[in-house]
XYZ file of C-alpha atoms in Angstrom:
422
model
C -10.247 3.534 29.815
C -9.727 2.742 26.128
C -7.363 -0.075 25.259
C -5.649 -0.472 21.896
C -4.126 -3.797 20.890
C -1.373 -3.417 18.290
C -1.341 -6.708 16.407
C 2.164 -7.078 14.968
C 1.443 -9.863 12.492
C 2.737 -13.127 14.042
C 2.341 -15.127 10.828
C 5.850 -15.875 9.433
C 6.428 -14.058 6.145
C 9.209 -14.795 3.640
C 10.948 -17.474 5.693
C 11.296 -15.430 8.864
C 9.347 -15.082 12.098
C 10.294 -11.413 12.482
C 9.252 -9.913 9.152
C 6.943 -7.395 10.850
C 9.173 -6.481 13.807
C 9.828 -2.938 12.561
C 6.135 -2.067 12.256
C 6.144 -1.054 15.918
C 8.571 1.744 14.975
C 5.593 3.644 13.556
C 3.890 3.692 16.970
C 6.748 3.528 19.482
C 7.078 7.266 20.140
C 3.359 7.812 20.656
C 2.965 4.794 22.944
C 5.955 5.755 25.083
C 5.135 9.490 25.278
C 1.431 9.035 25.963
C 0.496 10.621 29.305
C -3.252 10.066 29.069
C -4.065 7.498 31.760
C -7.336 6.727 29.982
C -5.380 5.277 27.039
C -3.712 1.865 27.310
C -1.598 0.190 24.628
C -0.866 -3.521 24.269
C 1.418 -5.165 21.694
C 1.016 -8.760 20.567
C 3.022 -10.975 18.207
C 4.958 -14.242 18.085
C 7.770 -14.897 20.576
C 10.582 -14.009 18.185
C 9.071 -10.652 17.244
C 8.225 -9.776 20.855
C 11.834 -10.492 21.800
C 13.114 -8.211 19.012
C 10.779 -5.414 20.107
C 11.868 -5.806 23.728
C 15.518 -5.440 22.709
C 14.945 -2.504 20.359
C 12.395 -0.688 22.530
C 12.945 -1.543 26.231
C 10.488 1.191 27.274
C 7.715 -0.929 25.746
C 8.313 -3.946 28.002
C 5.165 -3.384 30.053
C 3.088 -3.196 26.861
C 4.186 -6.539 25.420
C 1.978 -9.640 25.370
C 3.647 -13.019 24.958
C 1.722 -15.751 23.100
C 0.971 -18.942 24.985
C 2.483 -22.261 23.952
C -0.441 -23.277 21.716
C -0.412 -19.939 19.870
C 3.345 -20.019 19.371
C 3.191 -23.600 18.077
C 0.677 -22.501 15.439
C 2.943 -19.686 14.276
C 5.924 -22.042 14.099
C 3.864 -24.562 12.119
C 3.113 -21.822 9.585
C 6.814 -21.306 8.884
C 7.132 -23.437 5.774
C 9.327 -22.733 2.712
C 7.986 -19.451 1.356
C 8.178 -20.059 -2.374
C 6.838 -23.604 -2.144
C 3.852 -23.589 0.230
C 4.379 -20.497 2.354
C 2.820 -17.977 -0.029
C -0.339 -20.053 -0.504
C -0.642 -20.654 3.242
C -0.333 -16.912 3.839
C -3.077 -16.181 1.308
C -5.410 -18.366 3.397
C -5.422 -15.561 5.962
C -6.999 -13.306 3.343
C -10.259 -15.284 3.254
C -12.427 -17.795 5.095
C -10.242 -20.804 5.871
C -9.293 -23.227 8.610
C -6.234 -21.097 9.346
C -8.362 -17.959 9.599
C -10.632 -19.674 12.144
C -7.641 -20.582 14.306
C -6.526 -16.945 14.271
C -10.066 -15.817 15.145
C -9.991 -18.117 18.189
C -6.709 -16.541 19.308
C -8.072 -12.995 19.016
C -11.238 -13.919 20.933
C -9.136 -15.528 23.663
C -6.927 -12.435 23.905
C -9.958 -10.194 24.138
C -11.477 -12.293 26.913
C -8.336 -11.684 28.959
C -7.427 -8.089 28.061
C -10.764 -6.497 27.023
C -9.267 -4.253 24.340
C -11.572 -1.817 22.534
C -9.636 -1.530 19.267
C -7.249 -3.751 17.334
C -4.672 -2.096 15.059
C -3.109 -4.302 12.409
C -0.765 -3.948 9.428
C -1.499 -5.604 6.105
C -4.360 -7.915 5.249
C -5.727 -10.357 7.807
C -9.346 -11.462 7.368
C -9.344 -13.076 10.817
C -9.057 -9.673 12.458
C -11.964 -8.233 10.522
C -14.091 -11.294 11.344
C -13.134 -11.407 15.036
C -13.732 -7.674 15.464
C -17.325 -8.082 14.233
C -17.931 -10.981 16.608
C -16.467 -9.024 19.525
C -18.037 -5.696 18.501
C -14.691 -3.915 18.714
C -13.093 -1.528 16.235
C -10.531 -2.842 13.738
C -8.086 -0.410 12.154
C -6.296 -1.596 9.007
C -2.968 0.144 8.409
C -0.276 0.017 5.752
C 2.125 2.209 3.809
C 0.211 4.831 1.846
C 0.127 5.255 -1.912
C 2.453 8.267 -1.810
C 6.097 7.478 -1.071
C 9.463 9.251 -0.948
C 10.328 11.620 -2.654
C 6.668 12.632 -2.367
C 4.673 12.649 0.862
C 5.999 9.665 2.835
C 2.635 8.318 3.890
C 0.787 5.683 5.842
C -2.934 5.043 5.849
C -5.546 3.831 8.311
C -8.820 2.477 6.957
C -11.967 0.984 8.521
C -12.636 -1.552 5.747
C -9.214 -3.001 5.010
C -6.030 -2.539 3.020
C -5.173 -2.235 -0.656
C -8.067 -3.511 -2.782
C -10.179 -4.035 0.351
C -10.023 -0.389 1.457
C -13.073 1.836 1.749
C -11.892 3.990 -1.164
C -11.366 1.038 -3.511
C -15.090 0.305 -3.124
C -16.124 3.876 -3.915
C -17.382 5.609 -7.043
C -16.365 9.073 -8.191
C -19.936 10.197 -7.460
C -19.120 9.620 -3.767
C -16.680 12.536 -3.957
C -19.297 15.220 -4.666
C -18.312 17.170 -1.545
C -14.609 17.153 -2.460
C -13.301 20.121 -4.438
C -10.991 19.954 -7.441
C -7.392 21.037 -6.935
C -4.688 22.225 -9.305
C -2.142 19.449 -9.818
C 0.868 21.755 -9.408
C -0.482 22.880 -6.037
C -0.991 19.258 -5.006
C 2.481 18.374 -6.248
C 3.961 21.046 -3.994
C 1.718 19.999 -1.109
C 3.046 16.460 -1.458
C 6.612 17.730 -1.182
C 8.854 15.865 1.198
C 11.284 18.435 2.556
C 14.736 18.653 0.920
C 13.680 16.621 -2.113
C 14.131 18.011 -5.619
C 11.498 15.930 -7.386
C 9.623 19.022 -8.614
C 12.607 20.179 -10.684
C 14.165 16.756 -11.335
C 11.284 15.824 -13.631
C 12.539 18.423 -16.112
C 16.144 17.200 -16.111
C 17.704 15.331 -19.022
C 17.994 11.577 -18.472
C 21.661 10.813 -18.959
C 21.810 7.236 -20.143
C 22.360 5.708 -23.563
C 19.435 3.345 -23.120
C 17.086 6.293 -23.547
C 18.532 7.270 -26.932
C 16.233 4.720 -28.585
C 13.143 6.561 -27.335
C 11.413 8.496 -30.081
C 9.470 11.299 -28.395
C 7.096 11.392 -31.369
C 5.739 7.997 -30.346
C 3.372 7.180 -27.480
C 5.404 6.397 -24.395
C 4.121 4.076 -21.659
C 5.693 3.567 -18.232
C 5.143 0.272 -16.402
C 6.569 -0.047 -12.848
C 6.705 -3.745 -12.010
C 5.237 -5.296 -8.865
C 7.062 -7.555 -6.444
C 6.489 -11.193 -7.357
C 5.204 -12.233 -3.907
C 3.285 -9.127 -2.920
C -0.382 -9.227 -1.905
C -0.972 -6.345 -4.309
C -0.235 -8.768 -7.133
C -1.403 -12.117 -5.761
C -4.532 -11.028 -3.914
C -5.601 -7.796 -5.552
C -5.159 -8.587 -9.224
C -5.978 -11.363 -11.673
C -2.277 -11.912 -12.397
C -0.186 -14.566 -10.656
C 3.247 -13.519 -11.911
C 5.087 -10.512 -13.291
C 5.440 -12.256 -16.645
C 1.644 -12.602 -16.874
C 1.343 -8.812 -16.636
C 3.672 -8.376 -19.593
C 1.905 -11.097 -21.558
C -1.293 -9.115 -21.149
C 0.135 -5.689 -22.057
C 2.879 -6.017 -24.645
C 0.933 -7.739 -27.452
C -1.658 -4.951 -27.284
C 0.832 -2.174 -28.039
C 1.716 -1.045 -31.555
C 5.452 -1.761 -32.049
C 5.648 0.929 -34.726
C 4.099 3.724 -32.702
C 4.373 2.749 -29.015
C 7.326 2.519 -26.659
C 7.055 1.064 -23.176
C 9.537 1.658 -20.353
C 9.502 -1.211 -17.857
C 11.162 -0.683 -14.489
C 11.860 -3.360 -11.903
C 10.599 -2.765 -8.373
C 13.394 -1.167 -6.287
C 12.828 -3.660 -3.444
C 13.370 -6.687 -5.710
C 16.965 -7.070 -4.590
C 15.771 -7.626 -1.010
C 13.396 -10.500 -1.775
C 14.242 -14.111 -2.454
C 12.782 -15.267 -5.719
C 12.578 -11.783 -7.202
C 15.733 -12.267 -9.255
C 14.206 -15.237 -11.103
C 10.812 -13.535 -11.497
C 12.412 -10.401 -12.915
C 14.683 -12.392 -15.206
C 11.668 -14.287 -16.548
C 9.906 -10.968 -17.163
C 12.926 -9.422 -18.835
C 13.506 -12.446 -21.068
C 9.915 -12.327 -22.263
C 9.896 -8.558 -22.818
C 13.126 -8.556 -24.828
C 11.379 -10.183 -27.789
C 9.626 -6.833 -28.294
C 11.739 -4.146 -29.948
C 9.673 -1.315 -28.455
C 10.628 -2.202 -24.863
C 13.081 -0.228 -22.727
C 13.776 -2.448 -19.724
C 15.304 -0.908 -16.577
C 16.887 -3.227 -14.020
C 17.772 -2.141 -10.473
C 21.034 -0.589 -11.730
C 18.979 2.344 -13.046
C 18.247 3.677 -9.573
C 19.329 7.208 -10.525
C 16.508 7.426 -13.058
C 13.682 8.545 -10.799
C 9.977 8.003 -11.282
C 9.281 11.741 -11.606
C 11.330 11.796 -14.791
C 9.725 8.651 -16.185
C 6.206 9.842 -15.367
C 6.879 13.221 -16.974
C 8.316 11.540 -20.074
C 5.345 9.197 -20.482
C 1.960 9.617 -22.117
C 0.413 6.898 -19.976
C 1.322 4.971 -16.834
C 0.251 1.318 -16.622
C 0.253 -0.350 -13.226
C -1.327 -3.253 -11.445
C -1.795 -1.170 -8.296
C 1.583 0.412 -7.530
C 1.927 3.652 -5.558
C 3.491 5.046 -8.750
C -0.016 5.003 -10.195
C -1.219 7.439 -7.544
C 1.924 9.566 -7.786
C 1.322 9.913 -11.538
C -1.888 11.762 -10.648
C 0.291 14.633 -9.380
C 1.286 15.074 -13.039
C -2.246 14.752 -14.496
C -1.183 11.636 -16.399
C -3.601 8.997 -17.666
C -3.190 5.923 -15.468
C -4.353 2.422 -16.374
C -4.859 0.415 -13.155
C -5.057 -3.286 -13.984
C -5.778 -4.542 -10.454
C -7.525 -3.285 -7.337
C -5.873 -0.342 -5.622
C -6.611 1.925 -2.679
C -6.833 4.906 -5.025
C -8.739 3.136 -7.823
C -12.094 4.864 -7.570
C -14.737 3.448 -9.913
C -15.589 5.334 -13.107
C -12.337 7.297 -13.184
C -9.479 5.364 -14.739
C -9.394 4.250 -18.378
C -8.862 0.634 -19.323
C -5.866 -0.119 -21.497
C -8.229 -0.599 -24.421
C -9.868 2.787 -23.709
C -6.532 4.541 -23.775
C -5.195 2.764 -26.850
C -8.318 3.697 -28.802
C -8.426 7.187 -27.300
C -11.877 6.339 -26.002
C -11.978 8.504 -22.882
C -12.397 12.199 -22.083
C -9.070 13.544 -20.807
C -10.583 16.760 -19.427
C -13.219 14.869 -17.481
C -10.517 12.501 -16.246
C -8.323 15.379 -15.015
C -11.246 16.862 -13.100
C -11.993 13.522 -11.444
C -8.425 12.748 -10.402
C -8.047 16.249 -8.949
C -10.772 15.341 -6.449
C -9.010 12.074 -5.612
C -5.697 13.903 -5.046
C -7.364 16.508 -2.845
C -9.091 13.857 -0.742
C -5.988 11.719 -0.303
C -3.612 14.578 0.498
C -5.894 16.492 2.848
C -8.132 13.875 4.436
C -6.857 10.317 3.992
C -3.070 9.954 3.883
C -0.990 10.445 7.006
C 2.626 11.497 7.075
C 4.637 8.923 9.024
C 5.565 11.751 11.388
C 1.881 12.276 12.212
C 1.994 9.008 14.149
C 4.531 10.374 16.656
C 1.917 12.597 18.336
C 0.013 10.484 20.906
C -2.965 12.854 21.077
C -3.420 12.756 17.323
C -2.662 9.054 16.914
C -5.054 7.642 19.486
C -7.857 10.051 18.591
C -7.429 9.151 14.927
C -7.311 5.409 15.593
C -10.511 5.720 17.620
C -12.088 7.676 14.740
C -11.235 4.872 12.284
C -12.203 2.123 14.740
C -15.621 3.624 15.384
C -16.301 3.716 11.640
C -15.344 0.042 11.458
C -18.018 -0.833 14.016
C -20.782 0.574 11.814
C -22.257 -0.484 8.501
C -21.324 2.468 6.296
C -21.415 2.979 2.552
C -18.195 4.146 0.853
C -19.831 7.566 0.396
C -20.536 7.807 4.130
C -16.945 6.829 4.921
C -15.600 9.454 2.519
C -17.894 12.046 4.086
C -16.585 11.215 7.563
C -12.969 11.329 6.364
C -13.635 14.729 4.777
C -14.386 16.148 8.232
C -10.778 15.390 9.194
C -8.464 18.100 7.899
C -4.993 16.621 8.278
C -2.187 19.106 8.833
C 0.948 17.131 8.088
C 4.062 17.345 10.262
C 6.534 18.013 7.445
């Protein structure tokens, strides 16, 4: 018998106890349809999230674990105003802290009672990585992948962690010796999400007066903004606000010869505080005449068009940075990212001074694309198959139990040829 505990993060995020309630949607079909009696699934979270899951997925009732009173009190105590103290409290779970130790105690107590072999979690939680080592169980870090609609709609499972803590973010391009180079047009087609027109849309004329100021004879940069309260920004970069990113980039560009297109994150309208953060960023950027600033009203202007139009994409660690690799574009990655392999991406200074070999760069990123598309990224639909899901989770969990170099992890991933359910 192998038991998997699905840890649906009980820590309250963005002023709600049920921020992670929909994560179970990724696993519901596989858990319910599993007929292998040697596989057992358990689901743990705070009371509010467990209640939501029970209502939405009544077939999962026998899989649900309810926290005890002490555990639930801790989660309720953590629900403090998000933009005041909540964000900083949350970031304590990303490192050694008193809060982390309390979460470790909970995981150890759960394991003593339920003897699970693997713990599957979404997002960053250092307590899980620490507890898994103490318990000698496998931890599987999961999150949305770095390829999104209209490209391959992906998720990822990693033995080291998420985002800038992933196994790949610790790797060097020399670790990819066994990975072949691929043609970017082939990879672009392979990444196709059925019924999407992104391959042809990139060639279409952008119909908006704001783009009339763009002189195609100048260098064009595209900067997709981060969300102001995202771990990708706060934990995996040196920046603490969106404005700080612009303060770093804009003064370095040549106003006579460079144009930069800045686009707000499409999810900004769903997050409290994003309106102010974006307004602050826009106000700062408007003092530069070479800025084209796109608010959320420019939703019809897709990233394929902006990537194709640009000479360089600048990102902290957005998925747009990876998607730009489909187009063989130079990408400057300012933070830590899952796809940021060492000795591949130019710094902003390298690009501005033309101090990098574009042909060598294209060869390197072709290996990264090949690896991600064929061995690392999962289509969300892949998770619906219980045989695949639980075998794959075990594969990742067993890697987590061992002390492996990034090269060894990449080698093990390369043995997994993923055939996506498109």
